[in-house]
XYZ file of N, CA and C in Angstrom:
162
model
N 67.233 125.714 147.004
C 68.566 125.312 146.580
C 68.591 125.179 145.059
N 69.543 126.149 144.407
C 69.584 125.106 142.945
C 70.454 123.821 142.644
N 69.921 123.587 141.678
C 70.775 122.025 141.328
C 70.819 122.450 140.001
N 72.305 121.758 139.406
C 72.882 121.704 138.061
C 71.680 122.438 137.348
N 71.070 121.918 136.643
C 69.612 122.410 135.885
C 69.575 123.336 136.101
N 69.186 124.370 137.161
C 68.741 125.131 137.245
C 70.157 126.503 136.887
N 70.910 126.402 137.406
C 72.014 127.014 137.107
C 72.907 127.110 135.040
N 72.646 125.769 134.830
C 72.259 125.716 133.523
C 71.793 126.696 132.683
N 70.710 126.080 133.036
C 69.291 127.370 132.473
C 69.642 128.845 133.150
N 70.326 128.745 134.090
C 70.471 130.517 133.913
C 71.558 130.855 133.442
N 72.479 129.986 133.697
C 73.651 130.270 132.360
C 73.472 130.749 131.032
N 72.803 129.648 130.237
C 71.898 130.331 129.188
C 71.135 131.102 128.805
N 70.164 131.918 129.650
C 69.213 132.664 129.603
C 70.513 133.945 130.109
N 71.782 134.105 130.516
C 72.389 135.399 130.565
C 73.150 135.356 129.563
N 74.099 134.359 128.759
C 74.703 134.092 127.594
C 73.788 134.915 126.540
N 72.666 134.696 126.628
C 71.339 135.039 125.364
C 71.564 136.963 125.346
N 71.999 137.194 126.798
C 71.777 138.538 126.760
C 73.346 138.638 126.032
N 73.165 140.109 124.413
C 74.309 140.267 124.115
C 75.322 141.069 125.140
N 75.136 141.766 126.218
C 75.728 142.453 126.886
C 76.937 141.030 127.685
N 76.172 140.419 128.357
C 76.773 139.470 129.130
C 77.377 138.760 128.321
N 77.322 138.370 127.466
C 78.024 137.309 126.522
C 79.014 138.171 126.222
N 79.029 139.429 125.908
C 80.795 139.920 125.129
C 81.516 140.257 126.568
N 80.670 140.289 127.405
C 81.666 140.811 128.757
C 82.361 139.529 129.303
N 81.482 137.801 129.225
C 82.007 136.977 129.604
C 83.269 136.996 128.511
N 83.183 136.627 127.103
C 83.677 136.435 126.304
C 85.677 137.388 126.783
N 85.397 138.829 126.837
C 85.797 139.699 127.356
C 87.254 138.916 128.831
N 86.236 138.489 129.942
C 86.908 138.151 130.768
C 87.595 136.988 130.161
N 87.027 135.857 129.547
C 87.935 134.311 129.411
C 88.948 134.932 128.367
N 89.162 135.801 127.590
C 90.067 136.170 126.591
C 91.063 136.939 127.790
N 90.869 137.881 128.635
C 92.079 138.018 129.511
C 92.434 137.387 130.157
N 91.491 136.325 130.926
C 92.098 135.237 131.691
C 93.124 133.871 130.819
N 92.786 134.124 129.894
C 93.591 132.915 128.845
C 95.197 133.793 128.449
N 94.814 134.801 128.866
C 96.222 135.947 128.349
C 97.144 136.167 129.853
N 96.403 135.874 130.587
C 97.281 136.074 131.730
C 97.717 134.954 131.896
N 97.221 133.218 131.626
C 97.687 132.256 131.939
C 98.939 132.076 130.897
N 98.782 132.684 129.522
C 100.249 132.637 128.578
C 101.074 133.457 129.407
N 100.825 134.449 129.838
C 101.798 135.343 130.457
C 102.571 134.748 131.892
N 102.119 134.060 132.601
C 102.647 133.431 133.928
C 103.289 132.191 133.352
N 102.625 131.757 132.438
C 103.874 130.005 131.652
C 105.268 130.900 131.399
N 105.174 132.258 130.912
C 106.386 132.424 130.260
C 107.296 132.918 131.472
N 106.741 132.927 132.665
C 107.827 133.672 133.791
C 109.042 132.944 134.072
N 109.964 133.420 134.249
C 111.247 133.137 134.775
C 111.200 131.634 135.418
N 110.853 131.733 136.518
C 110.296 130.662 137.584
C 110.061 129.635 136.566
N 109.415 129.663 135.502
C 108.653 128.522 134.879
C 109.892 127.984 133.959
N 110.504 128.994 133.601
C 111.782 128.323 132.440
C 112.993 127.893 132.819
N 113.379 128.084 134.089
C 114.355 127.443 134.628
C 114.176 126.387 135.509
N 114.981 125.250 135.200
C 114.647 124.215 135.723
C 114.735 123.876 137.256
N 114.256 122.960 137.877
C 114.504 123.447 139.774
C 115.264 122.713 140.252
N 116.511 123.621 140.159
C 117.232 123.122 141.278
C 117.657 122.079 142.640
N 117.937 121.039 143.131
C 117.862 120.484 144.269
C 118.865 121.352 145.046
N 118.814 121.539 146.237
C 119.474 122.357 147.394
C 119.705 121.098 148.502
N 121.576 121.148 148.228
C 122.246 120.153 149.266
C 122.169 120.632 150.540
N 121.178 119.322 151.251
C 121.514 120.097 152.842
C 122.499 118.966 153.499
N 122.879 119.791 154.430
C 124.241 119.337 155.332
C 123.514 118.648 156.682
């Protein structure tokens, strides 16, 4: 089983590799671009409505 530590340490030891580090780097820069992109949707800028039920 690993525990924290150990996962750690391999975090770091693939960060070290330059390949993995620009590809992580890579993914959190589109994932931070898709989260600006879904704040700005429609859905998000209009305020919500209550719906009178009978």
């Amino acid at each position: 089983m690993l525990t924290r530590v150990h996962l750690r340490r391999l975090a770091q030891r693939l960060m070290e590799d330059p390949g993995v580090r620009e590809e992580f780097e890579r993914r959190v820069a589109a994932d931070g671009q898709t989260r600006r992109d879904s704040d700005k949707s429609p859905a998000r800028l209009e305020p919500l409505q209550r719906v009178k039920r009978s």
